[in-house]
Each structure stands twice: as C-alpha cells, then as structure tokens.
mmCIF file of C-alpha atoms in Angstrom:
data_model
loop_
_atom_site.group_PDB
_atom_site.id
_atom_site.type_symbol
_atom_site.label_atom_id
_atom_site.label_comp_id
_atom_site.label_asym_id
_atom_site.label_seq_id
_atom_site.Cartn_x
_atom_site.Cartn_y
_atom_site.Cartn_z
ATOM 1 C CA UNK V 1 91.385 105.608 -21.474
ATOM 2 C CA UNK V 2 90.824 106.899 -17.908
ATOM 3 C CA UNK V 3 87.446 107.368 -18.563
ATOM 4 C CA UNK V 4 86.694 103.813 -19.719
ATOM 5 C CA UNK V 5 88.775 102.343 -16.643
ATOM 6 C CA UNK V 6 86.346 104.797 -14.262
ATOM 7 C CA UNK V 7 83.181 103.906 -16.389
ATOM 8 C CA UNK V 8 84.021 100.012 -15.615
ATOM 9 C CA UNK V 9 85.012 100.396 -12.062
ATOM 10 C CA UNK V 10 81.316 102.601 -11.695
ATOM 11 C CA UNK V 11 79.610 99.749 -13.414
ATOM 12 C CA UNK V 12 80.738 96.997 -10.760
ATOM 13 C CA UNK V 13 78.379 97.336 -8.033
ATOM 14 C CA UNK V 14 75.630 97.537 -10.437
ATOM 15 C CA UNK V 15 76.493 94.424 -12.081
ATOM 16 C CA UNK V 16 76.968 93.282 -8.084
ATOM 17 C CA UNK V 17 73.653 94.619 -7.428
ATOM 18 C CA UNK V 18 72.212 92.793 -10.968
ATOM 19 C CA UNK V 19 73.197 89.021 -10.289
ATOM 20 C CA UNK V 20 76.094 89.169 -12.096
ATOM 21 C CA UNK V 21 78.237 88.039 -9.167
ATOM 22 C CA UNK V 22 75.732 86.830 -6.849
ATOM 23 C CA UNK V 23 76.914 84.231 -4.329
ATOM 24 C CA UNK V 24 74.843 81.293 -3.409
ATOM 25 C CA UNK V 25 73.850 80.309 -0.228
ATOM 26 C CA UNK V 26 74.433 76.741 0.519
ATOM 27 C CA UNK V 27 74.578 75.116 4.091
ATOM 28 C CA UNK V 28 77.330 73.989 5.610
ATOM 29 C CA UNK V 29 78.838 70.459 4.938
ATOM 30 C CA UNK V 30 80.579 68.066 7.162
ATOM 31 C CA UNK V 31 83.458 66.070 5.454
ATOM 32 C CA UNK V 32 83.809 62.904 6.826
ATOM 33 C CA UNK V 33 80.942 62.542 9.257
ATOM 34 C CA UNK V 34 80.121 58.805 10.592
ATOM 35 C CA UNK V 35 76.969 57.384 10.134
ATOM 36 C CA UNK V 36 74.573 57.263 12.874
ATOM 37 C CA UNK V 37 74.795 53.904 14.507
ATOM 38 C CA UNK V 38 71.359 52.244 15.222
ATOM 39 C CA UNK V 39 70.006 51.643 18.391
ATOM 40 C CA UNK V 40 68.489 48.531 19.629
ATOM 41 C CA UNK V 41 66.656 47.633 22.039
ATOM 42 C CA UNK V 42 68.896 45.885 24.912
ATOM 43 C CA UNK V 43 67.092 42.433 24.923
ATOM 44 C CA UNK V 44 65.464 41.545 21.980
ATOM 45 C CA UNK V 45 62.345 38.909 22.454
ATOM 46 C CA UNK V 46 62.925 35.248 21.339
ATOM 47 C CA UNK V 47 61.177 34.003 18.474
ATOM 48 C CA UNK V 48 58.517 31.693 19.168
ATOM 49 C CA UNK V 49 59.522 27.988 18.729
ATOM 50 C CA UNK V 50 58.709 25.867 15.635
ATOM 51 C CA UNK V 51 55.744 23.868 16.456
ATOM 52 C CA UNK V 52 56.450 20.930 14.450
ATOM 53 C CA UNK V 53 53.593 19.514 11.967
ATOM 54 C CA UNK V 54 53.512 15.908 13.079
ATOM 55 C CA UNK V 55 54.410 14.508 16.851
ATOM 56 C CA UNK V 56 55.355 11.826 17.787
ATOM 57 C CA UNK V 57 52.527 9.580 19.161
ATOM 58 C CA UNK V 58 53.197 8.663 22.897
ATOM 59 C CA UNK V 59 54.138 4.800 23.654
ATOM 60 C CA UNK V 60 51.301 2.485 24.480
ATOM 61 C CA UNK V 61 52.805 -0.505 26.759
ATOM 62 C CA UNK V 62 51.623 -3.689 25.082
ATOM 63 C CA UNK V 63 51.663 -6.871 26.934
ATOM 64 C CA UNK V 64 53.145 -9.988 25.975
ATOM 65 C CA UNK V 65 50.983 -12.621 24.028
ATOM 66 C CA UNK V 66 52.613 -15.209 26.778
ATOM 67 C CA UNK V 67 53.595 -12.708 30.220
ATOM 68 C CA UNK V 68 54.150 -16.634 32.398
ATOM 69 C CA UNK V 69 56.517 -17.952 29.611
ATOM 70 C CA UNK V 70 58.668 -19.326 31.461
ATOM 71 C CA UNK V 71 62.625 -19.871 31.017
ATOM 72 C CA UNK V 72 62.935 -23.301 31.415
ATOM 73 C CA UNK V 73 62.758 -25.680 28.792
ATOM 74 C CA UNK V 74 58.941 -26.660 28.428
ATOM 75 C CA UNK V 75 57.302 -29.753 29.681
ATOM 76 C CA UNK V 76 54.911 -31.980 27.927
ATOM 77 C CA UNK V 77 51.669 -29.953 28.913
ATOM 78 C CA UNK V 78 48.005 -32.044 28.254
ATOM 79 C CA UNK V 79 45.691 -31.010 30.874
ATOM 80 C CA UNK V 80 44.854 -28.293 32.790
ATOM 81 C CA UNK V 81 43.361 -28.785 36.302
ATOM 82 C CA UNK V 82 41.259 -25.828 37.796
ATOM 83 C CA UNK V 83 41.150 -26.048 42.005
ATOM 84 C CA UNK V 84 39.834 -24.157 44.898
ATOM 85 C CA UNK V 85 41.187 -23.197 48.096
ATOM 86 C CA UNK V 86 37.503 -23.823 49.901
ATOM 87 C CA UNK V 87 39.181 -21.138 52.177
ATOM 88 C CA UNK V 88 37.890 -17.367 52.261
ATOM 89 C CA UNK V 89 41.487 -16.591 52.512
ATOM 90 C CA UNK V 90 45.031 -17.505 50.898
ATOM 91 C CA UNK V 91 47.975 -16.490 48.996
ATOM 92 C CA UNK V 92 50.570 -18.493 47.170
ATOM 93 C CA UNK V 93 52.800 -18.007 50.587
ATOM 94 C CA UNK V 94 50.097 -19.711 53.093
ATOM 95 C CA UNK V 95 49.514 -22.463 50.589
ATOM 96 C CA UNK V 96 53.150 -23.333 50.058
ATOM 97 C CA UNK V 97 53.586 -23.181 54.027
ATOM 98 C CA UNK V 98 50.107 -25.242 53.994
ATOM 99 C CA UNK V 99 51.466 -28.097 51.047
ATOM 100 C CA UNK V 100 55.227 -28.257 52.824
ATOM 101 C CA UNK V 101 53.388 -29.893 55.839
ATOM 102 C CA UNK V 102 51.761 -32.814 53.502
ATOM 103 C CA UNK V 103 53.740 -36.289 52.752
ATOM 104 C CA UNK V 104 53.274 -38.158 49.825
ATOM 105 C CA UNK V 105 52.144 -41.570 49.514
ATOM 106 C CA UNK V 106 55.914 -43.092 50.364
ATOM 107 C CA UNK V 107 56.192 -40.800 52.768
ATOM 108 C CA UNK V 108 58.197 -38.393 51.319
ATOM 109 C CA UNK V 109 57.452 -34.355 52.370
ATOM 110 C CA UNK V 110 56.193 -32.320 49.665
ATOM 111 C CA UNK V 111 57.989 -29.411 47.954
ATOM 112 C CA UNK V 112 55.878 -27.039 48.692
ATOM 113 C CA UNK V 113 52.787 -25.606 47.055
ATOM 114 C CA UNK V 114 51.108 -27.974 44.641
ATOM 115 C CA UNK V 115 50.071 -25.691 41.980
ATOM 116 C CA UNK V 116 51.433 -24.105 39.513
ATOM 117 C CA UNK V 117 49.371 -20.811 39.412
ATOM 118 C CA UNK V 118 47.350 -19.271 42.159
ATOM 119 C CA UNK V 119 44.515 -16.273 41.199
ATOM 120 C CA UNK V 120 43.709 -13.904 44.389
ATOM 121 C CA UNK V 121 40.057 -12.984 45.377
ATOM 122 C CA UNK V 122 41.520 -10.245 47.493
ATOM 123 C CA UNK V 123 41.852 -11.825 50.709
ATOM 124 C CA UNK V 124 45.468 -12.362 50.793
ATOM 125 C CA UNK V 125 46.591 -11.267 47.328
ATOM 126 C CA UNK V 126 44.653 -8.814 44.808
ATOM 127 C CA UNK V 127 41.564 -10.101 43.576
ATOM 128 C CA UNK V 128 42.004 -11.172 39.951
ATOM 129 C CA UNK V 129 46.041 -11.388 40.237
ATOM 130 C CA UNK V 130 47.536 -14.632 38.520
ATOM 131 C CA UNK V 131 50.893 -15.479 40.226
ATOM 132 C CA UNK V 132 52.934 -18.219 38.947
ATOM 133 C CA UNK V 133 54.518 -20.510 41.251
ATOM 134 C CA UNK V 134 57.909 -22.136 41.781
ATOM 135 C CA UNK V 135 56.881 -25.465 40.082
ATOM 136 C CA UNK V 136 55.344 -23.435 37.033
ATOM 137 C CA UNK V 137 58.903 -20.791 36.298
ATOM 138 C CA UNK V 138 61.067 -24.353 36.846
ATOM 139 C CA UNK V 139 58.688 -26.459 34.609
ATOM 140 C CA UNK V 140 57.982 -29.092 37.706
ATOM 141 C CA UNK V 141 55.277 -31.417 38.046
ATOM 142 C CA UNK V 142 52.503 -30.625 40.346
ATOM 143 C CA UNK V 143 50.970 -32.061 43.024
ATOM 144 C CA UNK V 144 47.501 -31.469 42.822
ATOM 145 C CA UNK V 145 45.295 -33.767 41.046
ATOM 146 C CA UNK V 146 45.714 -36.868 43.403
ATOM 147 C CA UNK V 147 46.518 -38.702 39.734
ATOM 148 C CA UNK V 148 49.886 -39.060 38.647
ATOM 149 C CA UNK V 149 48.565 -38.418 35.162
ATOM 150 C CA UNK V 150 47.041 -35.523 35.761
ATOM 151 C CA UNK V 151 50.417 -34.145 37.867
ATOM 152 C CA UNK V 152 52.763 -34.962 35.512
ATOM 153 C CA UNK V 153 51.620 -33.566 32.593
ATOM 154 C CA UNK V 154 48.748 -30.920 33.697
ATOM 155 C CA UNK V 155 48.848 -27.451 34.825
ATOM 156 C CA UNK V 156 47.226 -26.628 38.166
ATOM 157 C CA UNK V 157 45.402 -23.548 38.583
ATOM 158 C CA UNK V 158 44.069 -22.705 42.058
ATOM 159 C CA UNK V 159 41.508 -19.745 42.711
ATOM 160 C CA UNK V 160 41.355 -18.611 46.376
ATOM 161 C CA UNK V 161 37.889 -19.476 47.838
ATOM 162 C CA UNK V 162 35.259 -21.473 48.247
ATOM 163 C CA UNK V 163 32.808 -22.157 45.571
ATOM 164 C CA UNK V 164 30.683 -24.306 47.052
ATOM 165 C CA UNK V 165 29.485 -21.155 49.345
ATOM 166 C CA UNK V 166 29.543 -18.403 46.479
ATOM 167 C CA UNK V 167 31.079 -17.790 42.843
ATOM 168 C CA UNK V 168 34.035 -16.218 41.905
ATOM 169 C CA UNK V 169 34.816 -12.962 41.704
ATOM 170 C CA UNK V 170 34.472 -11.078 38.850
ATOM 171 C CA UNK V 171 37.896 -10.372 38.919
ATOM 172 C CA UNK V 172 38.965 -13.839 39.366
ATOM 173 C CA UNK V 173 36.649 -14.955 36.328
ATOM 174 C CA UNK V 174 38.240 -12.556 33.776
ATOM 175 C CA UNK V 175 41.880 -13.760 35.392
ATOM 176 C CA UNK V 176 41.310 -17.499 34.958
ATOM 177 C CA UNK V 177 39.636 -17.064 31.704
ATOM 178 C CA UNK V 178 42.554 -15.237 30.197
ATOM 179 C CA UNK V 179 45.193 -17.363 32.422
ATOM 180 C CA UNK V 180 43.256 -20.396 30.593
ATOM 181 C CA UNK V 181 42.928 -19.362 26.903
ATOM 182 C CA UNK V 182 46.535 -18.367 27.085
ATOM 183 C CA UNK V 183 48.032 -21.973 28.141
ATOM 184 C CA UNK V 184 45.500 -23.268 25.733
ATOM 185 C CA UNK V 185 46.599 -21.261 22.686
ATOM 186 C CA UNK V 186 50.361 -21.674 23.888
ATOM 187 C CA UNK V 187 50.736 -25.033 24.711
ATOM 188 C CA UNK V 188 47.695 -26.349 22.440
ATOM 189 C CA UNK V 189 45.683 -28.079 25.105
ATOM 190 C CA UNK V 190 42.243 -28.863 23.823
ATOM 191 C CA UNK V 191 39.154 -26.842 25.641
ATOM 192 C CA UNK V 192 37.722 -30.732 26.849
ATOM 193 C CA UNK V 193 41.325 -31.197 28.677
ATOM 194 C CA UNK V 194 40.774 -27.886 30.743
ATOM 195 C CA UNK V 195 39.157 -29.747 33.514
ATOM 196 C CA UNK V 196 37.848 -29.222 37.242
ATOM 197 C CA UNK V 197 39.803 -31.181 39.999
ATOM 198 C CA UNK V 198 36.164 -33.149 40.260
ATOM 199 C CA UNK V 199 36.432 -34.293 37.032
ATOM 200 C CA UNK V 200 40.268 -36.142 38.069
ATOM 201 C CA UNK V 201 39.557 -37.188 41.418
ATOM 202 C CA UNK V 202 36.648 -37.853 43.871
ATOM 203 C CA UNK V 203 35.924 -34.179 45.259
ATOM 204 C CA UNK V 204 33.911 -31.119 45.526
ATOM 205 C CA UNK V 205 36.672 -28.820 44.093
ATOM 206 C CA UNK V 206 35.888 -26.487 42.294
ATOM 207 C CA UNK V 207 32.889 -26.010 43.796
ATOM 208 C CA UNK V 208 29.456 -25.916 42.004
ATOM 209 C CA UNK V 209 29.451 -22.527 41.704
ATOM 210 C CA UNK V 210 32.464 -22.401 39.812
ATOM 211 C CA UNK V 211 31.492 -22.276 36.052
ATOM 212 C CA UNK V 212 33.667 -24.931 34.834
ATOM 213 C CA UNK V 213 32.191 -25.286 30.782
ATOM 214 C CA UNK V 214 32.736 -21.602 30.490
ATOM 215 C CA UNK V 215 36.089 -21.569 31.649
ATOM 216 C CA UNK V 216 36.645 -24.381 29.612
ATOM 217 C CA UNK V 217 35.556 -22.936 26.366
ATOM 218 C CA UNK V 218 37.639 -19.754 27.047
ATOM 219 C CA UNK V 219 39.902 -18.578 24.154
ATOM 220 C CA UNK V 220 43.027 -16.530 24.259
ATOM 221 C CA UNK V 221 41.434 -13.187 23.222
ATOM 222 C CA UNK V 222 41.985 -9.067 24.892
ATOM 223 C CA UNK V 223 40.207 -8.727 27.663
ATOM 224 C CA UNK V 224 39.068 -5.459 28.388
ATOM 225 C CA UNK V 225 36.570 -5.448 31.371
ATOM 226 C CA UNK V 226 35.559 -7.723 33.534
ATOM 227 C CA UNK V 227 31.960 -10.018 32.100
ATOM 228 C CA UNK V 228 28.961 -9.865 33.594
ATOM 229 C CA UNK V 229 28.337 -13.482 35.628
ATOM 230 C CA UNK V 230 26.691 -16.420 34.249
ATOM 231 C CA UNK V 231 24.355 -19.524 35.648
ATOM 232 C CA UNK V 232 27.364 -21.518 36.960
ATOM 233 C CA UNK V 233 26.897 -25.346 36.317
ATOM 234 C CA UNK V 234 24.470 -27.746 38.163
ATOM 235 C CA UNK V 235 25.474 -29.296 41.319
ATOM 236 C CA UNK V 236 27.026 -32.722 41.127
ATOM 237 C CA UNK V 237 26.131 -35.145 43.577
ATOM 238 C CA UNK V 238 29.026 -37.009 44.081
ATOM 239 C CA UNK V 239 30.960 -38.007 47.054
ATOM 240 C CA UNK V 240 32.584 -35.546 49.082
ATOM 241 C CA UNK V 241 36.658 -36.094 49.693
ATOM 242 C CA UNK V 242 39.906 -34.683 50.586
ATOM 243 C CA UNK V 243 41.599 -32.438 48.216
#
C-alpha cells in the first residue's frame, strides 16, 4: 500500500510535465470597463443649404391701363384738343402763373392754367413727362379752345414748344401718342375728335410741324421705345391769331 501511494506521488510531475494539468495562459480581463467615448471634432461644419428646385420669379411693376384716372366723378369727355406753348420753355407752374393773369370774356380772372395735361420737352420739366393738371384730377372744364364747346367737354393737351420752328421731341411724340390713345380707349373719343387747337379756333397752334393725323390715329397700345419721326403735315395757310 505504501508503495502504490509513493508510485502515485512519483508519477505527478510527470503527468505535470505531460499536459495533464497544464494551465492556460489567458490575458488579463477588466470587469466592468467603460466604453471609450468618441471624440469629435469641436465645431462640426454646417451642412450646405437646400437650394430649392423652383424660385420664385422676381416682381415686374406693371403700370396701370389708366395711370391719370382720376378720382372725381367723370365728365362728359368728346374732344380732345392738342396745343403748343410756341415757347422754348415751360412747365405746368409758369403756365398756371401765365393763365392766372388772363380774364375771361365778362371779365372774370381765370383759374389758372387752361389745360388739363401738359407734356415737357425738357426745358422746364422732363422731356416726354405727361403731368396732369388741377382742372384734369377735379374733372373741370378747360379753358383752352377759345370755344365753349370745345372747353366744356374736351380735354386739353399742351406740349411745351414751338412747332412752327421745329417738331417735337421724340420723347414728347411717344408721350402724347400714348397720353392720346389712352383717353381715347378710356373715355371712347373717336380718332376724328382728337383735334389740333387750329382745327377749333383761328390759330397756328399746334404748329405745322406738329404731326396732327398721326397723333390722331394713335391707339392705346405698349410703348416700348421712342418711333423714329415722320413727314409732319403740310402747312396751313390760314390766319395767324392769339391763342
């Protein structure tokens, strides 16, 4: 019996040595270790904002069919009488300090300016700009024509300068062409009623190189440039008197 106990115990280290007990290695393991936390960067770059498929298209001011309309009720509008100032100069201010001077035939002062629009050549307002006057925005009658027709019931439209020197401007033609096929369209005043202050009264005005047909015929259409200058109409002999 002591010699199996002895031959067991001798055995041992061989068995050790043999695998029978061999320990293996493993590495070390940390219970309960955090995960590593990530690290970014301390600013991070915007993204890039959406650029949307469709815009918006910008707004196009449009002007009004009518910009004169005016506010007060609307008088009975036939004619429409086209003047000159036969002055290189003028504005709707020195022809209303010019008109408030005149008397009528009873004696009585005048208002003020006679017309009811006034279109600059650039000598005292912008060339080409249509300005409506007092007796225009409060529906008035003029005092123009020298025909109490012709006052009462039509429109007076005064260009400054004097066509019995030189034509209009350009500027002034495309004005008083739109200014006229507007208050024909408007107020449906027939092209033959659109008439020079000759054709009311005894006078040079417009002036013969004032293209009266071709105002006359205008129509109320865009106008987009200014036109190139026609053969104005043929000199009237006719006597010469104040306007």
């Amino acid at each position: 019996m002591k010699g199996t106990i002895m031959c067991c115990v001798a055995m041992l280290p061989a068995l050790e040595i043999a695998g029978c007990t061999q320990r293996t290695s493993l590495p070390p393991v940390t219970i309960n270790s955090p995960r590593p936390i990530p690290q970014y960067p301390a600013q991070v770059a915007k993204p890039a904002p959406h650029t949307p498929l469709f815009t918006t298209p910008p707004m196009v001011a449009i002007e009004p069919p009518n910009p004169w309309k005016p506010e007060a009720e609307l008088r009975d509008w036939k004619y429409i009488v086209i003047h000159h100032t036969a002055s290189t100069t003028g504005s709707v201010e020195s022809i209303h300090e010019l008109h408030s001077k005149k008397k009528d035939k009873s004696g009585n002062s005048w208002l003020g300016i006679g017309y009811h629009f006034v279109i600059g050549n650039g000598n005292g307002m912008p060339d080409g700009a249509i300005e409506p006057t007092f007796r225009w925005r409060e529906q008035m009658h003029g005092a123009h024509a020298g025909d109490n027709n012709f006052n009462q019931k039509g429109i007076g439209v005064c260009l400054v300068g004097n066509f019995e020197k030189k034509p209009p401007t350009e500027a002034q033609l495309v004005a008083v062409k739109k200014l006229v096929g507007i208050l024909k369209a408007e107020y449906k005043i027939a092209g033959e009623n659109v008439q020079g202050h000759r054709d009311v009264k005894a006078t040079a005005c417009p002036g013969k190189y004032f293209p009266m047909s071709e105002v006359a015929a205008a129509v109320d259409l865009p106008v987009f440039g200014a036109t190139s200058p026609q053969k104005p109409d043929q000199p009237r002999t006719i006597e010469l008197a104040q306007e």
